PDB file of C-alpha atoms and ligand atoms in Angstrom:
ATOM      1  CA  MET A   1     -54.799 -40.182-226.558  1.00 75.00           C
ATOM      2  CA  SER A   2     -55.835 -39.479-230.162  1.00 88.00           C
ATOM      3  CA  LYS A   3     -58.150 -41.875-231.951  1.00 96.00           C
ATOM      4  CA  LYS A   4     -56.974 -43.829-234.973  1.00 97.00           C
ATOM      5  CA  ALA A   5     -58.608 -44.966-238.190  1.00 98.00           C
ATOM      6  CA  VAL A   6     -57.696 -46.855-241.332  1.00 98.00           C
ATOM      7  CA  ILE A   7     -59.615 -45.955-244.508  1.00 98.00           C
ATOM      8  CA  PHE A   8     -59.637 -48.262-247.530  1.00 97.00           C
ATOM      9  CA  GLY A   9     -60.612 -46.509-250.753  1.00 97.00           C
ATOM     10  CA  ALA A  10     -59.377 -43.257-249.222  1.00 98.00           C
ATOM     11  CA  THR A  11     -59.417 -41.449-252.584  1.00 98.00           C
ATOM     12  CA  SER A  12     -63.206 -41.785-252.763  1.00 98.00           C
ATOM     13  CA  LEU A  13     -64.692 -38.312-252.478  1.00 98.00           C
ATOM     14  CA  ILE A  14     -67.025 -39.421-249.680  1.00 98.00           C
ATOM     15  CA  ALA A  15     -64.068 -40.979-247.823  1.00 98.00           C
ATOM     16  CA  GLU A  16     -61.951 -37.869-248.323  1.00 98.00           C
ATOM     17  CA  HIS A  17     -64.621 -35.648-246.768  1.00 98.00           C
ATOM     18  CA  THR A  18     -65.057 -38.110-243.902  1.00 98.00           C
ATOM     19  CA  ALA A  19     -61.293 -38.158-243.355  1.00 98.00           C
ATOM     20  CA  ARG A  20     -61.300 -34.347-243.143  1.00 97.00           C
ATOM     21  CA  LEU A  21     -63.851 -34.454-240.331  1.00 97.00           C
ATOM     22  CA  LEU A  22     -61.822 -37.066-238.462  1.00 97.00           C
ATOM     23  CA  ALA A  23     -58.533 -35.225-239.027  1.00 96.00           C
ATOM     24  CA  ALA A  24     -60.086 -32.010-237.722  1.00 95.00           C
ATOM     25  CA  GLU A  25     -60.830 -33.884-234.495  1.00 95.00           C
ATOM     26  CA  GLY A  26     -57.218 -35.038-234.284  1.00 95.00           C
ATOM     27  CA  TRP A  27     -57.618 -38.635-235.481  1.00 97.00           C
ATOM     28  CA  GLU A  28     -54.437 -40.298-236.733  1.00 97.00           C
ATOM     29  CA  LEU A  29     -55.169 -41.813-240.139  1.00 97.00           C
ATOM     30  CA  VAL A  30     -53.894 -44.521-242.452  1.00 97.00           C
ATOM     31  CA  LEU A  31     -55.170 -43.935-245.981  1.00 98.00           C
ATOM     32  CA  VAL A  32     -55.229 -46.892-248.366  1.00 97.00           C
ATOM     33  CA  GLY A  33     -55.702 -46.397-252.117  1.00 97.00           C
ATOM     34  CA  ARG A  34     -54.565 -47.819-255.431  1.00 96.00           C
ATOM     35  CA  ASN A  35     -53.581 -44.604-257.206  1.00 97.00           C
ATOM     36  CA  ARG A  36     -50.347 -43.183-255.801  1.00 97.00           C
ATOM     37  CA  GLN A  37     -50.858 -39.630-257.053  1.00 98.00           C
ATOM     38  CA  ALA A  38     -54.481 -39.377-255.971  1.00 98.00           C
ATOM     39  CA  LEU A  39     -53.598 -40.848-252.589  1.00 98.00           C
ATOM     40  CA  GLN A  40     -50.741 -38.393-252.111  1.00 97.00           C
ATOM     41  CA  ALA A  41     -53.026 -35.502-253.000  1.00 98.00           C
ATOM     42  CA  VAL A  42     -55.640 -36.548-250.419  1.00 97.00           C
ATOM     43  CA  ALA A  43     -52.951 -37.148-247.768  1.00 97.00           C
ATOM     44  CA  SER A  44     -51.246 -33.799-248.451  1.00 96.00           C
ATOM     45  CA  ASN A  45     -54.506 -31.898-248.078  1.00 96.00           C
ATOM     46  CA  LEU A  46     -55.158 -33.605-244.768  1.00 96.00           C
ATOM     47  CA  ARG A  47     -51.614 -32.917-243.549  1.00 95.00           C
ATOM     48  CA  LEU A  48     -52.088 -29.232-244.401  1.00 92.00           C
ATOM     49  CA  MET A  49     -54.814 -29.205-241.761  1.00 89.00           C
ATOM     50  CA  GLY A  50     -51.936 -29.840-239.343  1.00 85.00           C
ATOM     51  CA  CYS A  51     -53.949 -31.967-236.937  1.00 82.00           C
ATOM     52  CA  ALA A  52     -52.551 -35.490-236.563  1.00 88.00           C
ATOM     53  CA  PRO A  53     -50.253 -37.866-238.480  1.00 95.00           C
ATOM     54  CA  VAL A  54     -51.525 -39.133-241.851  1.00 97.00           C
ATOM     55  CA  HIS A  55     -49.978 -42.272-243.370  1.00 97.00           C
ATOM     56  CA  GLU A  56     -50.389 -43.691-246.885  1.00 97.00           C
ATOM     57  CA  LEU A  57     -50.548 -47.287-248.082  1.00 97.00           C
ATOM     58  CA  LEU A  58     -50.812 -48.312-251.722  1.00 96.00           C
ATOM     59  CA  GLY A  59     -53.260 -51.170-252.327  1.00 92.00           C
ATOM     60  CA  ASP A  60     -55.750 -52.358-254.933  1.00 91.00           C
ATOM     61  CA  ALA A  61     -59.032 -54.022-254.020  1.00 81.00           C
ATOM     62  CA  ALA A  62     -58.696 -56.123-257.135  1.00 80.00           C
ATOM     63  CA  ASP A  63     -55.631 -57.833-255.657  1.00 90.00           C
ATOM     64  CA  MET A  64     -57.316 -59.853-252.949  1.00 93.00           C
ATOM     65  CA  SER A  65     -54.163 -61.786-252.113  1.00 95.00           C
ATOM     66  CA  ALA A  66     -52.575 -58.527-250.911  1.00 95.00           C
ATOM     67  CA  LEU A  67     -55.375 -57.659-248.464  1.00 97.00           C
ATOM     68  CA  PRO A  68     -53.960 -59.503-245.383  1.00 96.00           C
ATOM     69  CA  GLN A  69     -50.633 -57.718-245.843  1.00 96.00           C
ATOM     70  CA  LEU A  70     -52.396 -54.341-246.145  1.00 96.00           C
ATOM     71  CA  VAL A  71     -54.313 -54.918-242.916  1.00 96.00           C
ATOM     72  CA  ASP A  72     -51.069 -55.958-241.163  1.00 96.00           C
ATOM     73  CA  SER A  73     -49.276 -52.861-242.449  1.00 96.00           C
ATOM     74  CA  ALA A  74     -52.076 -50.582-241.247  1.00 96.00           C
ATOM     75  CA  HIS A  75     -51.944 -52.284-237.866  1.00 93.00           C
ATOM     76  CA  GLN A  76     -48.191 -51.810-237.651  1.00 94.00           C
ATOM     77  CA  LEU A  77     -48.481 -48.120-238.510  1.00 95.00           C
ATOM     78  CA  LEU A  78     -51.211 -47.400-235.969  1.00 95.00           C
ATOM     79  CA  GLY A  79     -50.640 -50.027-233.287  1.00 92.00           C
ATOM     80  CA  ARG A  80     -54.345 -50.145-232.524  1.00 92.00           C
ATOM     81  CA  PHE A  81     -57.226 -48.611-234.446  1.00 96.00           C
ATOM     82  CA  ASP A  82     -60.643 -47.464-233.296  1.00 97.00           C
ATOM     83  CA  LEU A  83     -62.223 -47.395-236.754  1.00 98.00           C
ATOM     84  CA  ALA A  84     -61.789 -49.212-240.038  1.00 98.00           C
ATOM     85  CA  LEU A  85     -63.739 -47.756-242.965  1.00 98.00           C
ATOM     86  CA  ILE A  86     -64.187 -49.490-246.315  1.00 98.00           C
ATOM     87  CA  ALA A  87     -65.135 -46.901-248.922  1.00 98.00           C
ATOM     88  CA  TRP A  88     -64.026 -48.252-252.279  1.00 97.00           C
ATOM     89  CA  GLY A  89     -66.661 -49.044-254.856  1.00 97.00           C
ATOM     90  CA  SER A  90     -67.306 -49.528-258.534  1.00 97.00           C
ATOM     91  CA  PHE A  91     -70.323 -48.512-260.593  1.00 96.00           C
ATOM     92  CA  TYR A  92     -71.189 -48.787-264.301  1.00 95.00           C
ATOM     93  CA  PRO A  93     -74.589 -47.557-265.509  1.00 91.00           C
ATOM     94  CA  ASN A  94     -74.950 -50.018-268.416  1.00 91.00           C
ATOM     95  CA  PRO A  95     -72.373 -52.671-267.610  1.00 95.00           C
ATOM     96  CA  ASP A  96     -71.042 -55.315-269.976  1.00 97.00           C
ATOM     97  CA  ALA A  97     -70.005 -58.745-268.667  1.00 97.00           C
ATOM     98  CA  ARG A  98     -66.510 -57.596-267.653  1.00 97.00           C
ATOM     99  CA  GLN A  99     -67.876 -54.579-265.809  1.00 97.00           C
ATOM    100  CA  ILE A 100     -70.483 -56.678-263.985  1.00 97.00           C
ATOM    101  CA  GLN A 101     -67.639 -58.927-262.870  1.00 97.00           C
ATOM    102  CA  GLU A 102     -65.595 -55.941-261.694  1.00 96.00           C
ATOM    103  CA  MET A 103     -68.495 -54.504-259.682  1.00 97.00           C
ATOM    104  CA  GLU A 104     -69.063 -57.906-258.079  1.00 97.00           C
ATOM    105  CA  ARG A 105     -65.386 -58.214-257.175  1.00 96.00           C
ATOM    106  CA  ILE A 106     -64.873 -54.700-255.811  1.00 97.00           C
ATOM    107  CA  ASN A 107     -68.251 -54.047-254.165  1.00 98.00           C
ATOM    108  CA  HIS A 108     -68.910 -57.513-252.815  1.00 98.00           C
ATOM    109  CA  THR A 109     -66.180 -60.184-252.860  1.00 97.00           C
ATOM    110  CA  ALA A 110     -63.179 -58.016-252.017  1.00 97.00           C
ATOM    111  CA  ALA A 111     -65.150 -55.785-249.632  1.00 98.00           C
ATOM    112  CA  THR A 112     -66.411 -58.825-247.722  1.00 98.00           C
ATOM    113  CA  ALA A 113     -62.954 -60.416-247.647  1.00 97.00           C
ATOM    114  CA  LEU A 114     -61.482 -57.183-246.302  1.00 97.00           C
ATOM    115  CA  ALA A 115     -64.330 -56.744-243.798  1.00 98.00           C
ATOM    116  CA  GLU A 116     -63.588 -60.251-242.437  1.00 98.00           C
ATOM    117  CA  LEU A 117     -59.891 -59.407-242.037  1.00 97.00           C
ATOM    118  CA  LEU A 118     -60.516 -56.026-240.419  1.00 98.00           C
ATOM    119  CA  GLY A 119     -63.241 -57.471-238.189  1.00 98.00           C
ATOM    120  CA  GLU A 120     -60.848 -60.125-236.918  1.00 97.00           C
ATOM    121  CA  ALA A 121     -58.123 -57.524-236.324  1.00 97.00           C
ATOM    122  CA  LEU A 122     -60.571 -55.381-234.314  1.00 97.00           C
ATOM    123  CA  ALA A 123     -61.799 -58.417-232.360  1.00 97.00           C
ATOM    124  CA  GLN A 124     -58.239 -59.384-231.458  1.00 95.00           C
ATOM    125  CA  GLN A 125     -57.622 -55.927-230.035  1.00 93.00           C
ATOM    126  CA  ARG A 126     -60.954 -56.302-228.170  1.00 87.00           C
ATOM    127  CA  GLY A 127     -63.125 -53.739-229.871  1.00 94.00           C
ATOM    128  CA  GLY A 128     -63.657 -50.980-232.366  1.00 97.00           C
ATOM    129  CA  THR A 129     -65.911 -50.096-235.272  1.00 98.00           C
ATOM    130  CA  LEU A 130     -65.909 -51.551-238.757  1.00 98.00           C
ATOM    131  CA  ALA A 131     -67.863 -49.224-241.065  1.00 98.00           C
ATOM    132  CA  VAL A 132     -68.623 -50.127-244.670  1.00 98.00           C
ATOM    133  CA  LEU A 133     -70.082 -47.943-247.412  1.00 98.00           C
ATOM    134  CA  SER A 134     -72.903 -49.896-248.970  1.00 98.00           C
ATOM    135  CA  SER A 135     -75.843 -48.221-250.739  1.00 98.00           C
ATOM    136  CA  VAL A 136     -79.626 -47.895-250.752  1.00 97.00           C
ATOM    137  CA  ALA A 137     -79.305 -49.484-254.200  1.00 96.00           C
ATOM    138  CA  GLY A 138     -79.092 -52.848-252.418  1.00 96.00           C
ATOM    139  CA  ASP A 139     -82.521 -52.382-250.807  1.00 96.00           C
ATOM    140  CA  VAL A 140     -84.591 -52.324-253.995  1.00 94.00           C
ATOM    141  CA  LEU A 141     -83.132 -53.650-257.242  1.00 92.00           C
ATOM    142  CA  ARG A 142     -84.232 -51.174-259.905  1.00 88.00           C
ATOM    143  CA  PRO A 143     -83.580 -51.254-263.673  1.00 87.00           C
ATOM    144  CA  ALA A 144     -81.294 -48.176-263.417  1.00 84.00           C
ATOM    145  CA  ASN A 145     -78.759 -49.975-261.240  1.00 90.00           C
ATOM    146  CA  PHE A 146     -79.755 -53.600-261.044  1.00 93.00           C
ATOM    147  CA  PHE A 147     -76.272 -55.165-261.145  1.00 96.00           C
ATOM    148  CA  TYR A 148     -74.678 -52.568-258.861  1.00 97.00           C
ATOM    149  CA  GLY A 149     -77.607 -52.971-256.457  1.00 97.00           C
ATOM    150  CA  SER A 150     -77.240 -56.731-256.378  1.00 97.00           C
ATOM    151  CA  THR A 151     -73.551 -56.430-255.398  1.00 98.00           C
ATOM    152  CA  LYS A 152     -74.492 -54.104-252.524  1.00 98.00           C
ATOM    153  CA  ALA A 153     -77.379 -56.398-251.464  1.00 98.00           C
ATOM    154  CA  ALA A 154     -74.897 -59.282-251.259  1.00 98.00           C
ATOM    155  CA  LEU A 155     -72.492 -57.090-249.283  1.00 98.00           C
ATOM    156  CA  ASP A 156     -75.310 -56.133-246.858  1.00 98.00           C
ATOM    157  CA  ALA A 157     -76.078 -59.804-246.263  1.00 98.00           C
ATOM    158  CA  ASP A 158     -72.430 -60.619-245.556  1.00 98.00           C
ATOM    159  CA  LEU A 159     -72.165 -57.679-243.153  1.00 98.00           C
ATOM    160  CA  ARG A 160     -75.258 -58.908-241.283  1.00 98.00           C
ATOM    161  CA  LYS A 161     -73.576 -62.248-240.788  1.00 98.00           C
ATOM    162  CA  LEU A 162     -70.299 -60.639-239.738  1.00 98.00           C
ATOM    163  CA  ARG A 163     -72.144 -58.413-237.232  1.00 98.00           C
ATOM    164  CA  LEU A 164     -73.631 -61.454-235.501  1.00 98.00           C
ATOM    165  CA  LYS A 165     -70.206 -63.091-235.330  1.00 97.00           C
ATOM    166  CA  LEU A 166     -68.314 -60.044-234.063  1.00 98.00           C
ATOM    167  CA  ALA A 167     -70.779 -58.350-231.686  1.00 97.00           C
ATOM    168  CA  PRO A 168     -69.931 -60.723-228.806  1.00 97.00           C
ATOM    169  CA  ARG A 169     -66.250 -59.859-229.328  1.00 97.00           C
ATOM    170  CA  GLY A 170     -66.858 -56.115-228.933  1.00 96.00           C
ATOM    171  CA  VAL A 171     -66.800 -55.127-232.591  1.00 98.00           C
ATOM    172  CA  ARG A 172     -69.512 -52.904-234.038  1.00 98.00           C
ATOM    173  CA  VAL A 173     -70.226 -53.562-237.718  1.00 98.00           C
ATOM    174  CA  LEU A 174     -71.834 -50.480-239.231  1.00 98.00           C
ATOM    175  CA  THR A 175     -73.466 -50.589-242.656  1.00 98.00           C
ATOM    176  CA  ILE A 176     -73.791 -47.120-244.198  1.00 98.00           C
ATOM    177  CA  LYS A 177     -76.339 -46.577-246.954  1.00 98.00           C
ATOM    178  CA  PRO A 178     -76.089 -43.293-248.800  1.00 98.00           C
ATOM    179  CA  GLY A 179     -78.507 -42.295-251.532  1.00 96.00           C
ATOM    180  CA  ARG A 180     -77.124 -40.576-254.620  1.00 95.00           C
ATOM    181  CA  VAL A 181     -74.092 -38.417-253.877  1.00 97.00           C
ATOM    182  CA  GLU A 182     -72.314 -35.991-256.170  1.00 96.00           C
ATOM    183  CA  THR A 183     -68.967 -37.779-256.717  1.00 97.00           C
ATOM    184  CA  PRO A 184     -66.973 -39.047-259.731  1.00 96.00           C
ATOM    185  CA  MET A 185     -68.939 -42.307-259.443  1.00 95.00           C
ATOM    186  CA  THR A 186     -72.168 -40.537-260.408  1.00 92.00           C
ATOM    187  CA  ALA A 187     -70.651 -37.980-262.787  1.00 91.00           C
ATOM    188  CA  PHE A 188     -72.653 -39.496-265.689  1.00 86.00           C
ATOM    189  CA  ALA A 189     -76.014 -38.821-264.011  1.00 84.00           C
ATOM    190  CA  PRO A 190     -77.907 -35.524-263.925  1.00 81.00           C
ATOM    191  CA  ARG A 191     -77.995 -33.823-260.518  1.00 83.00           C
ATOM    192  CA  SER A 192     -81.349 -33.357-258.824  1.00 85.00           C
ATOM    193  CA  PHE A 193     -82.542 -31.885-255.555  1.00 81.00           C
ATOM    194  CA  LEU A 194     -82.217 -35.418-254.150  1.00 87.00           C
ATOM    195  CA  THR A 195     -78.468 -35.590-254.877  1.00 93.00           C
ATOM    196  CA  ALA A 196     -76.443 -35.079-251.706  1.00 97.00           C
ATOM    197  CA  THR A 197     -73.066 -33.385-251.467  1.00 97.00           C
ATOM    198  CA  PRO A 198     -70.066 -35.430-250.318  1.00 98.00           C
ATOM    199  CA  ALA A 199     -69.665 -33.018-247.396  1.00 98.00           C
ATOM    200  CA  ALA A 200     -73.235 -33.582-246.163  1.00 98.00           C
ATOM    201  CA  THR A 201     -72.804 -37.327-246.611  1.00 98.00           C
ATOM    202  CA  ALA A 202     -69.555 -37.283-244.639  1.00 98.00           C
ATOM    203  CA  ALA A 203     -71.293 -35.371-241.845  1.00 98.00           C
ATOM    204  CA  GLY A 204     -73.992 -38.081-241.807  1.00 98.00           C
ATOM    205  CA  ILE A 205     -71.313 -40.770-241.625  1.00 98.00           C
ATOM    206  CA  ARG A 206     -69.603 -38.959-238.746  1.00 98.00           C
ATOM    207  CA  ARG A 207     -72.900 -38.844-236.840  1.00 98.00           C
ATOM    208  CA  ALA A 208     -73.506 -42.520-237.604  1.00 98.00           C
ATOM    209  CA  LEU A 209     -70.111 -43.414-236.112  1.00 98.00           C
ATOM    210  CA  GLN A 210     -71.139 -41.707-232.879  1.00 96.00           C
ATOM    211  CA  GLY A 211     -74.586 -43.321-232.823  1.00 95.00           C
ATOM    212  CA  ARG A 212     -75.641 -46.860-231.965  1.00 93.00           C
ATOM    213  CA  ARG A 213     -77.478 -48.084-235.063  1.00 97.00           C
ATOM    214  CA  ASP A 214     -76.121 -51.014-237.075  1.00 97.00           C
ATOM    215  CA  VAL A 215     -77.496 -49.803-240.403  1.00 98.00           C
ATOM    216  CA  VAL A 216     -77.601 -46.088-241.132  1.00 98.00           C
ATOM    217  CA  TYR A 217     -79.224 -44.308-244.080  1.00 98.00           C
ATOM    218  CA  VAL A 218     -77.633 -41.034-245.187  1.00 98.00           C
ATOM    219  CA  PRO A 219     -79.637 -38.819-245.238  1.00 97.00           C
ATOM    220  CA  GLY A 220     -81.842 -40.396-242.590  1.00 97.00           C
ATOM    221  CA  TRP A 221     -85.177 -39.927-244.392  1.00 96.00           C
ATOM    222  CA  LEU A 222     -84.069 -42.548-246.950  1.00 97.00           C
ATOM    223  CA  ARG A 223     -84.832 -45.250-244.365  1.00 97.00           C
ATOM    224  CA  ALA A 224     -88.571 -44.484-244.556  1.00 97.00           C
ATOM    225  CA  ALA A 225     -88.489 -43.921-248.328  1.00 95.00           C
ATOM    226  CA  PHE A 226     -86.876 -47.295-248.988  1.00 95.00           C
ATOM    227  CA  PHE A 227     -89.149 -49.007-246.479  1.00 96.00           C
ATOM    228  CA  VAL A 228     -92.041 -47.914-248.692  1.00 94.00           C
ATOM    229  CA  LEU A 229     -90.213 -48.777-251.940  1.00 92.00           C
ATOM    230  CA  ARG A 230     -89.576 -52.295-250.642  1.00 92.00           C
ATOM    231  CA  LEU A 231     -93.343 -52.777-250.303  1.00 93.00           C
ATOM    232  CA  LEU A 232     -94.008 -52.021-253.983  1.00 91.00           C
ATOM    233  CA  PRO A 233     -94.867 -54.960-256.252  1.00 88.00           C
ATOM    234  CA  LYS A 234     -92.000 -56.129-258.506  1.00 86.00           C
ATOM    235  CA  TRP A 235     -93.822 -55.146-261.716  1.00 88.00           C
ATOM    236  CA  LEU A 236     -94.033 -51.559-260.460  1.00 88.00           C
ATOM    237  CA  VAL A 237     -90.390 -51.498-259.324  1.00 82.00           C
ATOM    238  CA  SER A 238     -89.344 -52.672-262.792  1.00 83.00           C
ATOM    239  CA  ARG A 239     -90.956 -49.511-264.217  1.00 82.00           C
ATOM    240  CA  LEU A 240     -89.106 -47.104-261.923  1.00 82.00           C
ATOM    241  CA  ARG A 241     -86.992 -44.636-263.871  1.00 75.00           C
ATOM    242  CA  PHE A 242     -84.473 -43.639-261.146  1.00 77.00           C
TER     243      PHE A 242
HETATM  244  N1  NAP B   1     -71.765 -41.628-255.104  1.00 70.16           N
HETATM  245  C1  NAP B   1     -72.926 -42.202-254.783  1.00 70.16           C
HETATM  246  O1  NAP B   1     -74.019 -41.786-255.249  1.00 70.16           O
HETATM  247  C2  NAP B   1     -72.941 -43.357-253.836  1.00 70.16           C
HETATM  248  C3  NAP B   1     -74.187 -43.748-253.308  1.00 70.16           C
HETATM  249  C4  NAP B   1     -74.243 -44.818-252.430  1.00 70.16           C
HETATM  250  C5  NAP B   1     -73.089 -45.474-252.085  1.00 70.16           C
HETATM  251  N2  NAP B   1     -71.889 -45.091-252.612  1.00 70.16           N
HETATM  252  C6  NAP B   1     -70.713 -45.850-252.226  1.00 70.16           C
HETATM  253  O2  NAP B   1     -69.800 -44.998-251.560  1.00 70.16           O
HETATM  254  C7  NAP B   1     -68.480 -45.499-251.755  1.00 70.16           C
HETATM  255  C8  NAP B   1     -67.562 -44.352-252.186  1.00 70.16           C
HETATM  256  O3  NAP B   1     -67.945 -43.923-253.489  1.00 70.16           O
HETATM  257  P1  NAP B   1     -67.826 -42.419-253.998  1.00 70.16           P
HETATM  258  O4  NAP B   1     -69.174 -41.967-254.359  1.00 70.16           O
HETATM  259  O5  NAP B   1     -67.029 -41.625-253.024  1.00 70.16           O
HETATM  260  O6  NAP B   1     -67.071 -42.613-255.364  1.00 70.16           O
HETATM  261  P2  NAP B   1     -65.645 -42.182-255.930  1.00 70.16           P
HETATM  262  O7  NAP B   1     -65.258 -40.838-255.431  1.00 70.16           O
HETATM  263  O8  NAP B   1     -65.724 -42.412-257.397  1.00 70.16           O
HETATM  264  O9  NAP B   1     -64.672 -43.248-255.263  1.00 70.16           O
HETATM  265  C9  NAP B   1     -64.616 -44.595-255.626  1.00 70.16           C
HETATM  266  C10 NAP B   1     -63.446 -45.177-254.889  1.00 70.16           C
HETATM  267  O10 NAP B   1     -63.315 -46.570-255.158  1.00 70.16           O
HETATM  268  C11 NAP B   1     -61.964 -46.803-255.492  1.00 70.16           C
HETATM  269  N3  NAP B   1     -61.796 -47.996-256.304  1.00 70.16           N
HETATM  270  C12 NAP B   1     -62.476 -48.342-257.405  1.00 70.16           C
HETATM  271  N4  NAP B   1     -61.988 -49.508-257.870  1.00 70.16           N
HETATM  272  C13 NAP B   1     -60.965 -49.870-257.019  1.00 70.16           C
HETATM  273  C14 NAP B   1     -60.054 -50.941-256.939  1.00 70.16           C
HETATM  274  N5  NAP B   1     -60.029 -51.904-257.876  1.00 70.16           N
HETATM  275  N6  NAP B   1     -59.151 -51.004-255.906  1.00 70.16           N
HETATM  276  C15 NAP B   1     -59.107 -50.031-254.979  1.00 70.16           C
HETATM  277  N7  NAP B   1     -59.949 -48.968-254.999  1.00 70.16           N
HETATM  278  C16 NAP B   1     -60.866 -48.901-256.006  1.00 70.16           C
HETATM  279  C17 NAP B   1     -61.542 -45.555-256.257  1.00 70.16           C
HETATM  280  O11 NAP B   1     -60.127 -45.504-256.361  1.00 70.16           O
HETATM  281  P3  NAP B   1     -59.407 -44.539-257.447  1.00 70.16           P
HETATM  282  O12 NAP B   1     -59.452 -43.173-256.849  1.00 70.16           O
HETATM  283  O13 NAP B   1     -58.051 -45.100-257.523  1.00 70.16           O
HETATM  284  O14 NAP B   1     -60.190 -44.655-258.717  1.00 70.16           O
HETATM  285  C18 NAP B   1     -62.124 -44.519-255.307  1.00 70.16           C
HETATM  286  O15 NAP B   1     -61.339 -44.379-254.153  1.00 70.16           O
HETATM  287  C19 NAP B   1     -68.584 -46.654-252.753  1.00 70.16           C
HETATM  288  O16 NAP B   1     -68.613 -47.878-252.046  1.00 70.16           O
HETATM  289  C20 NAP B   1     -69.938 -46.413-253.389  1.00 70.16           C
HETATM  290  O17 NAP B   1     -70.496 -47.623-253.883  1.00 70.16           O
HETATM  291  C21 NAP B   1     -71.786 -44.037-253.473  1.00 70.16           C
END
C-alpha cells in the first residue's frame, strides 16, 4: 500500500522539492497552500511525474479558525496519513511592527496550533510522523534575524512539549532545522558557499524522515556549528554579521 502525506505550505520551494522525492517513491499527497495558482502549478508538476494521486487544498495559515477544517479535509482525502509536514514560513530582514506580528503568527502561533491538530489526528490513528520546518535561526538569536529567530525558538519549544505528549501515543515529532537555503524567502540575501540548494535540503529532509532523531540539522554539520555558536558570550553574538 502506498504511503500518504499532507504538506502544509506546499508552495514553499523546500516543500516542493521534498514532495517530488516523496512522489517519486509513490506517496499519495495532499498539498495545502494559500495561493491557488501557485498550488496548481506545484500539483501539476507532481502529477506529470505520474506516480501517485496528488490532491490540493486551499488554506491560509493566517486564518487559524480554518485550520481544524483543513486537517479534517486532508484526513477525508487520504483516509490515514503517515506524514504531516508543516513548511510554511514568513521572514522579513528588517521587520516593522506589522511584519514582526506576521512572522510571529505564521512561524509560531499558527504553526503550533496546526502541529497540535495534526499531532492529535496522528495519535488517533495510532501513529505517524509530524515534521515541522523550523530553523537554525532559533538556536542563536543574531542581529541579522533576531525576530525571525525568536519565532522559531518559540516554535522549537512548543514542539519539544508536543513531542513529550505524543511519543507515548506513537507519534514522532520531528523538528527540522535548515541553515540558509536558496528560496524566495532568502532572495534578498547574497548567496555564499554556505547557502544550500532546495534540492539538497529536501534530500536531507527525506533522510531525516527515515532516521530516528527528533531534531535534525540540514546539512548535518550545522549541529556542531550551532553547538559552538551557542557557547559564545552574548556580546560576541551581538556582533555577528550573518
Ligand atoms: N530558505 C531558508 O533559508 C530557510 C532556512 C531555514 C528554515 N526555513 C524554513 O523553511 C520553510 C519553507 O521556507 P522556504 O525557504 O521554502 O520559503 P518559500 O519558498 O518562500 O516558502 C514560504 C512558504 O510559506 C508560505 N506562506 C507564507 N505566509 C503564509 C500564510 N499566511 N499562509 C499560508 N502559507 C504561507 C508561502 O506561501 P505562498 O507561496 O502562497 O507565498 C510559501 O509556501 C519555512 O518555515 C522557513 O522558515 C527556510
